[in-house]
Every structure is written in C-alpha cells, then in structure tokens.
PDB file of C-alpha atoms in Angstrom:
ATOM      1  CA  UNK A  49      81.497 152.236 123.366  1.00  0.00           C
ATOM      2  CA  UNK A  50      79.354 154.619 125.387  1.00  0.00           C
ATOM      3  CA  UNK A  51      81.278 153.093 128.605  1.00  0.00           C
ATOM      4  CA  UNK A  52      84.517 153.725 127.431  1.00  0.00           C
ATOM      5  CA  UNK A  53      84.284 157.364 126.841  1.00  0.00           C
ATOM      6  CA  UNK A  54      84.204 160.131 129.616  1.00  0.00           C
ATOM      7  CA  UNK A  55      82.642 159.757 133.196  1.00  0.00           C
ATOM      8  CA  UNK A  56      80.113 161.859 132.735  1.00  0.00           C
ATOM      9  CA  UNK A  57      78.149 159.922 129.300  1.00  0.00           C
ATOM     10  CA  UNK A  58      78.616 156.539 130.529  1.00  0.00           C
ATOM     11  CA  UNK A  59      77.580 157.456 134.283  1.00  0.00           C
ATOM     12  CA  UNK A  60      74.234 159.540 133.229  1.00  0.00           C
ATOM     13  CA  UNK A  61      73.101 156.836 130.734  1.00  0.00           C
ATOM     14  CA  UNK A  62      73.972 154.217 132.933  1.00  0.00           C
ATOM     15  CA  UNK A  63      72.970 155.012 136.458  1.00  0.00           C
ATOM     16  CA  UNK A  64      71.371 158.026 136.280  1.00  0.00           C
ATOM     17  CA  UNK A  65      73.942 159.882 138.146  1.00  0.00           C
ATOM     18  CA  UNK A  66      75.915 162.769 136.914  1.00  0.00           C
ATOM     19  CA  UNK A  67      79.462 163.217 138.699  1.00  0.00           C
ATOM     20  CA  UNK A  68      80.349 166.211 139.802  1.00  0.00           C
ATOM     21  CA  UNK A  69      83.793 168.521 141.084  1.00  0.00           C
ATOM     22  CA  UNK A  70      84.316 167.309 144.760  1.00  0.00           C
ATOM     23  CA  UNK A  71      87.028 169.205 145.643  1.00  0.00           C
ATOM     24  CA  UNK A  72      89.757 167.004 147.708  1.00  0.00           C
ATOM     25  CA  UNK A  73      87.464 164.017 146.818  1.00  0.00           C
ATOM     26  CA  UNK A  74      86.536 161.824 143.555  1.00  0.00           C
ATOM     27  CA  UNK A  75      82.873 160.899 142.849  1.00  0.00           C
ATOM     28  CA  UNK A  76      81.698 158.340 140.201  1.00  0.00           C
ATOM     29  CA  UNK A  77      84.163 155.418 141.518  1.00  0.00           C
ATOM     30  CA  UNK A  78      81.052 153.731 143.295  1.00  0.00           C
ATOM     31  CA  UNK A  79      77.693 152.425 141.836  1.00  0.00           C
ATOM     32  CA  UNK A  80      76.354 153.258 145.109  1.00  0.00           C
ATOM     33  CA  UNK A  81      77.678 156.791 145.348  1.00  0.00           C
ATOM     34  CA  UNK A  82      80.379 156.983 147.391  1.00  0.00           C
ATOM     35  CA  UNK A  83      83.103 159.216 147.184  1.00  0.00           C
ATOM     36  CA  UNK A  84      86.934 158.594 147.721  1.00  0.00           C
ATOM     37  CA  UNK A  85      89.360 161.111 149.186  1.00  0.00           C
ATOM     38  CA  UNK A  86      92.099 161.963 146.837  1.00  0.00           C
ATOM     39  CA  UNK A  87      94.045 164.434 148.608  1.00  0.00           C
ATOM     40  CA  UNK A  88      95.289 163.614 152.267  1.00  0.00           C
ATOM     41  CA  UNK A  89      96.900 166.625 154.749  1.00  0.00           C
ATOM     42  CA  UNK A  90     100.315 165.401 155.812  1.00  0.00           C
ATOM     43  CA  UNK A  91     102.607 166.890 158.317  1.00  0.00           C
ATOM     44  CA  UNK A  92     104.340 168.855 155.711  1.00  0.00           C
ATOM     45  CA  UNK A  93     100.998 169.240 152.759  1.00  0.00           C
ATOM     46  CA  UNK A  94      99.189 167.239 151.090  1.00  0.00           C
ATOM     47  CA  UNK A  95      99.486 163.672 149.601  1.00  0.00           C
ATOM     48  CA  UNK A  96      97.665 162.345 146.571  1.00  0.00           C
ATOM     49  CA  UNK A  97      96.623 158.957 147.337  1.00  0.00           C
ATOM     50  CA  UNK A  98      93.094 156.890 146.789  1.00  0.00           C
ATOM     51  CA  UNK A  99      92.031 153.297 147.096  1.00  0.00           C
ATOM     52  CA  UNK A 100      91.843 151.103 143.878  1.00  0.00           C
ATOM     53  CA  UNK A 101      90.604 147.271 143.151  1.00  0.00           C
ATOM     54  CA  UNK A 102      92.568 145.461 140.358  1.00  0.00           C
ATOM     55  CA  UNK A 103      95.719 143.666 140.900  1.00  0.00           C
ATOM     56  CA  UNK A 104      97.768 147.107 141.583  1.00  0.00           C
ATOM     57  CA  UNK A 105      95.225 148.454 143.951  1.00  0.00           C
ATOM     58  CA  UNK A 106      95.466 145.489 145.773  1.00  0.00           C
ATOM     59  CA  UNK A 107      98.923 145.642 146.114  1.00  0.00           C
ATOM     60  CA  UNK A 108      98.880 149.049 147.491  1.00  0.00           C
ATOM     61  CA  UNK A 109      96.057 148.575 149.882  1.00  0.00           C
ATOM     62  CA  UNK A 110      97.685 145.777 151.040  1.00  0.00           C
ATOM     63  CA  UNK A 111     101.144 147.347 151.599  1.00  0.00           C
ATOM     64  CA  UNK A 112      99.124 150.233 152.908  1.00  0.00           C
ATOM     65  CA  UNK A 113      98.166 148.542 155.570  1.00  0.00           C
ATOM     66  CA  UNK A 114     101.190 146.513 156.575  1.00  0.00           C
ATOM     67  CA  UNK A 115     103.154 149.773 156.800  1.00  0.00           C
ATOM     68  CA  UNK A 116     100.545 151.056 159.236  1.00  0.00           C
ATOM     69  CA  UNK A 117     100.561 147.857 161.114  1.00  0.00           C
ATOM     70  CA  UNK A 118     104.471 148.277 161.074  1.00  0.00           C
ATOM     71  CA  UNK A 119     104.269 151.474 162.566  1.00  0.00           C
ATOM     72  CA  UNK A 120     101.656 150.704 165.469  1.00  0.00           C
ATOM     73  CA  UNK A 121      98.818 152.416 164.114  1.00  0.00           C
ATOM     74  CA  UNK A 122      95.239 151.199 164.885  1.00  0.00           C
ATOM     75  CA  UNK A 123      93.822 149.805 161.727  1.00  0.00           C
ATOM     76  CA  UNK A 124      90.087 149.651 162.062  1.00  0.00           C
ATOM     77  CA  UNK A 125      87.574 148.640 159.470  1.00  0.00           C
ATOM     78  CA  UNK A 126      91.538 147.967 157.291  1.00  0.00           C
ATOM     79  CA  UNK A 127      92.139 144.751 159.113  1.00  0.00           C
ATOM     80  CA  UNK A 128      89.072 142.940 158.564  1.00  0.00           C
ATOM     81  CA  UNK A 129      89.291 143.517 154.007  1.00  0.00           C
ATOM     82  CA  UNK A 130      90.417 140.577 151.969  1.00  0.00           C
ATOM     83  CA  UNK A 131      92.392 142.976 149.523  1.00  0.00           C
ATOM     84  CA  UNK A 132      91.881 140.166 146.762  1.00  0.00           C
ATOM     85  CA  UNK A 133      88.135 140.740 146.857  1.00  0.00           C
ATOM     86  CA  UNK A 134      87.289 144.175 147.737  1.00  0.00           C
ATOM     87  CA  UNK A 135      85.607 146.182 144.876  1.00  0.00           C
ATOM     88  CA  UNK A 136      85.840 149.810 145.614  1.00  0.00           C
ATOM     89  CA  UNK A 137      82.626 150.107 142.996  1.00  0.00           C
ATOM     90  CA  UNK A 138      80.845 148.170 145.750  1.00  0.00           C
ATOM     91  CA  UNK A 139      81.475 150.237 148.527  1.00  0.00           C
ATOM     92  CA  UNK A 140      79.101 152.276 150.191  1.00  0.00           C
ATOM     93  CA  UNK A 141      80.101 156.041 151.638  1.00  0.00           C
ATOM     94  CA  UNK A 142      80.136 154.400 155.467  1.00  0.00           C
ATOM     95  CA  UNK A 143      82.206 151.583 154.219  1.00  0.00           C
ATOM     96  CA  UNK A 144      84.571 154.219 152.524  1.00  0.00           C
ATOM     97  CA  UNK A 145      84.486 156.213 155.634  1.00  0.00           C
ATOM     98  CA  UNK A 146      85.293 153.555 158.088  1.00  0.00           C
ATOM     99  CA  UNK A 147      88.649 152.568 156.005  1.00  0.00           C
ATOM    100  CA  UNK A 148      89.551 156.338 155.316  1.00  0.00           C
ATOM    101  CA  UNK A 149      89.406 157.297 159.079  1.00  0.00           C
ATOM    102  CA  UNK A 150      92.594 155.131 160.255  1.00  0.00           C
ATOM    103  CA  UNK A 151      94.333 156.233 156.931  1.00  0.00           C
ATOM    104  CA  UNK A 152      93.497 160.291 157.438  1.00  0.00           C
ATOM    105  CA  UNK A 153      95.021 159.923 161.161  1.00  0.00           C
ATOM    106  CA  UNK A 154      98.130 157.491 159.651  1.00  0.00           C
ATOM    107  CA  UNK A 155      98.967 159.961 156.982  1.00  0.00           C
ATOM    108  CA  UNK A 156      98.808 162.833 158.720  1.00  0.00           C
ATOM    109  CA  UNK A 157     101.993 161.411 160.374  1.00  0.00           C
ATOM    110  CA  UNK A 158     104.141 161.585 157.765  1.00  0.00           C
ATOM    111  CA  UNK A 159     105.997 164.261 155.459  1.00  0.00           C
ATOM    112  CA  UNK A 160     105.884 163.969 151.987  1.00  0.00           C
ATOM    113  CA  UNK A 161     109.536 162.566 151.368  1.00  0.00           C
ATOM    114  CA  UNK A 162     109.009 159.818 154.021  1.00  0.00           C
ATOM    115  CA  UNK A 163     105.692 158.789 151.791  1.00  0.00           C
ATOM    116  CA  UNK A 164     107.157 159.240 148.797  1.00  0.00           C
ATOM    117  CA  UNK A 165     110.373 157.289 149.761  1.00  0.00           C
ATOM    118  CA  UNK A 166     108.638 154.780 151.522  1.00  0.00           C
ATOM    119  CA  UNK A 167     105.665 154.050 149.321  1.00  0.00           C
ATOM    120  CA  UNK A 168     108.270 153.803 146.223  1.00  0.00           C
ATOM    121  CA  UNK A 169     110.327 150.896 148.409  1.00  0.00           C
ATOM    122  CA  UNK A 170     106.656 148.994 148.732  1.00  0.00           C
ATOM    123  CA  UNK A 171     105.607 149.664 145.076  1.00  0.00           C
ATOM    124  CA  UNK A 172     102.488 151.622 146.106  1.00  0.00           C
ATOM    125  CA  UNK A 173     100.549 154.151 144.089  1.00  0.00           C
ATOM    126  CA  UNK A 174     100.462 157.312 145.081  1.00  0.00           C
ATOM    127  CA  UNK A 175     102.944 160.550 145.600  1.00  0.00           C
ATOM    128  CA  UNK A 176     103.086 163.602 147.724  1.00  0.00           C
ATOM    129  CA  UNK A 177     101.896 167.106 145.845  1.00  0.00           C
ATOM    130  CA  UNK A 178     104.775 169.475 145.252  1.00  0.00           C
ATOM    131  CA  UNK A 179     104.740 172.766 145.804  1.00  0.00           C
ATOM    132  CA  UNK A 180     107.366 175.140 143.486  1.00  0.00           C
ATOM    133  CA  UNK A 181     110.009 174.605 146.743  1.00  0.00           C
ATOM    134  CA  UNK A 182     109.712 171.304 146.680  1.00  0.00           C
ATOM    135  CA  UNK A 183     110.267 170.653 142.488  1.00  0.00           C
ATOM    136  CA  UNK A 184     113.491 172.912 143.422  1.00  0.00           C
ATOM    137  CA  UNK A 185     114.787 170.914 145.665  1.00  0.00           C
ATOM    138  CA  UNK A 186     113.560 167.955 143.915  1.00  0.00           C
ATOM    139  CA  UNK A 187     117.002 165.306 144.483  1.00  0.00           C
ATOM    140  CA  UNK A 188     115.703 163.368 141.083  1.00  0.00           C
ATOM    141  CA  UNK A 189     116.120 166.280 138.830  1.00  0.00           C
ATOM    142  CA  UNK A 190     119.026 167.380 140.517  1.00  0.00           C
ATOM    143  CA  UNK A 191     120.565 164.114 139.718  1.00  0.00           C
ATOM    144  CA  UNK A 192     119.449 164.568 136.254  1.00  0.00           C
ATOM    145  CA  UNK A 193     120.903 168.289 135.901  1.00  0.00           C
ATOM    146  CA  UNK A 194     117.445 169.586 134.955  1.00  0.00           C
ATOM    147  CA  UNK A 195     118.140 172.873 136.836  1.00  0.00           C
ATOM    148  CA  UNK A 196     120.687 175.206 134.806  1.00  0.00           C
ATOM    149  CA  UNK A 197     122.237 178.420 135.483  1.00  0.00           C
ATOM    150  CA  UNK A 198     122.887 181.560 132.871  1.00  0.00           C
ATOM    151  CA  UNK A 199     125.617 183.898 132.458  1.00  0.00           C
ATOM    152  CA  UNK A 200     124.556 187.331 134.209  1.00  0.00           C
ATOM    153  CA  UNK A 201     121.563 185.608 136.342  1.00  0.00           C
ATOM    154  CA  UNK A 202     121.068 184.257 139.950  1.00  0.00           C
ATOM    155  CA  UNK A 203     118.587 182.201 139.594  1.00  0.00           C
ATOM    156  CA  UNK A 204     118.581 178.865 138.527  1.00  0.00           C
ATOM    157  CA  UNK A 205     115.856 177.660 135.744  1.00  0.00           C
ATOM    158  CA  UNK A 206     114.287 174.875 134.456  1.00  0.00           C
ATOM    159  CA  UNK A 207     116.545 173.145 131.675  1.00  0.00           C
ATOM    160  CA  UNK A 208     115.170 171.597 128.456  1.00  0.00           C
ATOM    161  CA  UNK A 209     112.768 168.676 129.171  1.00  0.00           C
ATOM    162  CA  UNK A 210     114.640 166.516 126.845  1.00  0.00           C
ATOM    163  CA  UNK A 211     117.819 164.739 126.588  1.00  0.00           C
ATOM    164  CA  UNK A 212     119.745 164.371 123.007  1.00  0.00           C
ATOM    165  CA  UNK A 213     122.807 162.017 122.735  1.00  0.00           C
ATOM    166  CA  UNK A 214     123.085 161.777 126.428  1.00  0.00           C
ATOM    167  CA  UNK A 215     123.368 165.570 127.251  1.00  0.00           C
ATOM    168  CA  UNK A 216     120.755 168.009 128.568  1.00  0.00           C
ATOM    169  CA  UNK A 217     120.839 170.996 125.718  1.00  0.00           C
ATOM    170  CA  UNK A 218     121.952 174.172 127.429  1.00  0.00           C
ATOM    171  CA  UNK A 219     119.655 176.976 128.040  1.00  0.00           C
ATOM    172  CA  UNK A 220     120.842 180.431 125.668  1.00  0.00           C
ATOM    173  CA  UNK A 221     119.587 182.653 127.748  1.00  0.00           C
ATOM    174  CA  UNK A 222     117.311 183.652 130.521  1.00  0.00           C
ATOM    175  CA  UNK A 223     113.904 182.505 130.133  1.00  0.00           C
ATOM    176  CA  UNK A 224     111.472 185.378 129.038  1.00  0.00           C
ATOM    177  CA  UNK A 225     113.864 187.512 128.111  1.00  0.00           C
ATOM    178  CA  UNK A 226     113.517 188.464 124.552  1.00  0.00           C
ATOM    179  CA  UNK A 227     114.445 186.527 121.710  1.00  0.00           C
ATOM    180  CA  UNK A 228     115.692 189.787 119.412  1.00  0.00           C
ATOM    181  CA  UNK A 229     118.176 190.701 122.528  1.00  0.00           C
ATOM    182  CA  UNK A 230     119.222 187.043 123.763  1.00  0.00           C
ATOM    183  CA  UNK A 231     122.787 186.216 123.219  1.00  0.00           C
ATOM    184  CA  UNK A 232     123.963 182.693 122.991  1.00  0.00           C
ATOM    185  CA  UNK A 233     127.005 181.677 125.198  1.00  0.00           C
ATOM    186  CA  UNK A 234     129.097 182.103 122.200  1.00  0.00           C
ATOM    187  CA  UNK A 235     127.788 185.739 121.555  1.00  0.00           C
ATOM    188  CA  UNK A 236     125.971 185.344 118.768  1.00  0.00           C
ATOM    189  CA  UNK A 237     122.229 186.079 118.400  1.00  0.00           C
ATOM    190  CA  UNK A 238     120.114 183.322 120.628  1.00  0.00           C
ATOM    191  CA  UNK A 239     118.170 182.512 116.839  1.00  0.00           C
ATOM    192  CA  UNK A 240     119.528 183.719 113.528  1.00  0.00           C
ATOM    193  CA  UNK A 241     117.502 184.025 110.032  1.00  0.00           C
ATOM    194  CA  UNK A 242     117.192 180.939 108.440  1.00  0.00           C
ATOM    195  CA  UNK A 243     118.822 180.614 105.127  1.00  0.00           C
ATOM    196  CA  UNK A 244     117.221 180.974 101.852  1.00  0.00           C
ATOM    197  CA  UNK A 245     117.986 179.074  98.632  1.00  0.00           C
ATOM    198  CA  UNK A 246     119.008 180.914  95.911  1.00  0.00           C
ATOM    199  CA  UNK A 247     116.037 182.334  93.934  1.00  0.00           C
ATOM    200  CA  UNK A 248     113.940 182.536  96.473  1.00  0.00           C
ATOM    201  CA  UNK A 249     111.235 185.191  97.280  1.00  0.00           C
ATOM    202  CA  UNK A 250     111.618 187.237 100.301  1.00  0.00           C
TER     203      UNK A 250
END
C-alpha cells in the first residue's frame, strides 16, 4: 500500500531518498538517483517529453530514435539500447546523460507543430507546451468551434467545455462581465430567479 501512494512516502521509506522540485527535470524515476529532463527547448519553446520503460515507453523510445535516424542526426549512446530491456529505474545520471545529449541537440531542431504532428503520426508520448498564442490558434479547437464570439465584443473567448446533443452551448455574454447586467442574445436577463412553488417561504 505504502508504494502505491505519493512519491515522496514510498521513496523515503524505501530508499531513503526524499524527491525533490527539479525544475525542467523529474527526480525519483531512478533507484540510483538519476534525474530525467522533462522539458526540452525547441526552436519555437519548449517540448514536454521524457523517457519511459513499459510497453509504451518502448514504443516511443524506439520511434524516437528512428525519426532521428531518419533525419541524419547522430545518435550516440541511442543506438546501442535494446528498447525491450532498458529500465529507466536502472539508469544511472551518466547513462541518462549520454542518451539525453543527442535528443537535447535533435529537439532543438524542431518547432512545436512539427513534434506534435509528427510524434502523433508515430504514436509517441509527448506534446509541445502551449503558450496562450498557441491554444488560440490551436487548429483542433478551431475545428471543434471552441472559440466563440459575443455581440458588442472583439475578442473571441473560450466556449463551454462541453458539448450537449451535438452542439457547443453558446456563450450569453462576455466573460467577467457581471451577471446582474448580462443580457442573453434574446435580451432577456443572462440568469433569471428561479421559480418558487406555491406556499413557499421567501
């Protein structure tokens, strides 16, 4: 039970270490200590992206590495794993560092659409991190018609998260404007009082 609660319990009870904030990195993945980048620059930001074990990490790390190979890059310590045995719990921080290095420099290559595009044709894990410009322009929820406009506004906002009977609810009015002075698109107050049965108290 102890294991299968937070890092933290399971880690200090266990090994004696206590995992800690690492900024762009993740600790407590390794018996031995190492820790894994999480957050890669990229031409255009960043990209969230870290090395697994398990059936799915191996099919990313191989895909990973057949894109680079694809692309000409140099592959060091990557070309020498068997992805079907490779424990990243193993791993020791030089062994995580020699794999990384190729990756950093392979990475930095590409924008955030071409990883996001390209890892989602290989099935990999991992996605670029958006920045408010980027959700905006963001060609899934346009598709969707997330992104609504309101009478006597410029700016688009961000429609309801769900999706009732097919259709998108339409927003009443401008987001943060208040509720007492919001009209509906009908002209009628945004929320009126509910009704009462008869006999009620008020």
């Amino acid at each position: 039970m102890v294991t299968a609660l937070s890092h933290a319990p399971a880690f200090v009870d266990l090994l004696g270490l206590e995992p800690t904030r690492a900024g762009a990195f993740m600790t407590g993945r390794s018996i031995k200590g190492a820790r894994y980048r999480v957050f890669w620059p990229c031409r255009d930001g960043y990209i969230n992206f870290i090395f697994y074990g398990g059936a799915a990490g191996r099919r990313t790390n191989e895909q990973l590495v057949a894109w680079m190979r694809e692309r000409g890059a140099e592959l060091g310590a990557l070309a020498a794993i068997d992805w079907k045995v490779w424990d990243p719990t193993k791993a020791d921080q030089s062994e995580v560092d020699a794999i990384e290095a190729p990756v950093a420099k392979f990475l930095a290559r590409l924008s955030k659409r071409e990883f996001l595009t390209e890892g989602h044709r290989r099935e990999m894990l991992g996605y670029p991190v958006s920045t408010v410009a980027d959700i905006a322009s963001d060609p899934q929820l346009e598709a969707r018609g997330f992104f609504q406009a309101v009478a006597g506004a410029a700016e688009r906002f961000c429609g309801s998260f769900a999706v009732i009977d097919g259709a998108r609810p339409p927003l009443r009015h401008v987001p943060g404007a208040p509720l007492a002075a919001a009209k509906s698109t009908q002209g009628e107050p945004a929320m009126a009082e509910p009704p009462r049965r008869a006999g009620s108290r008020l």
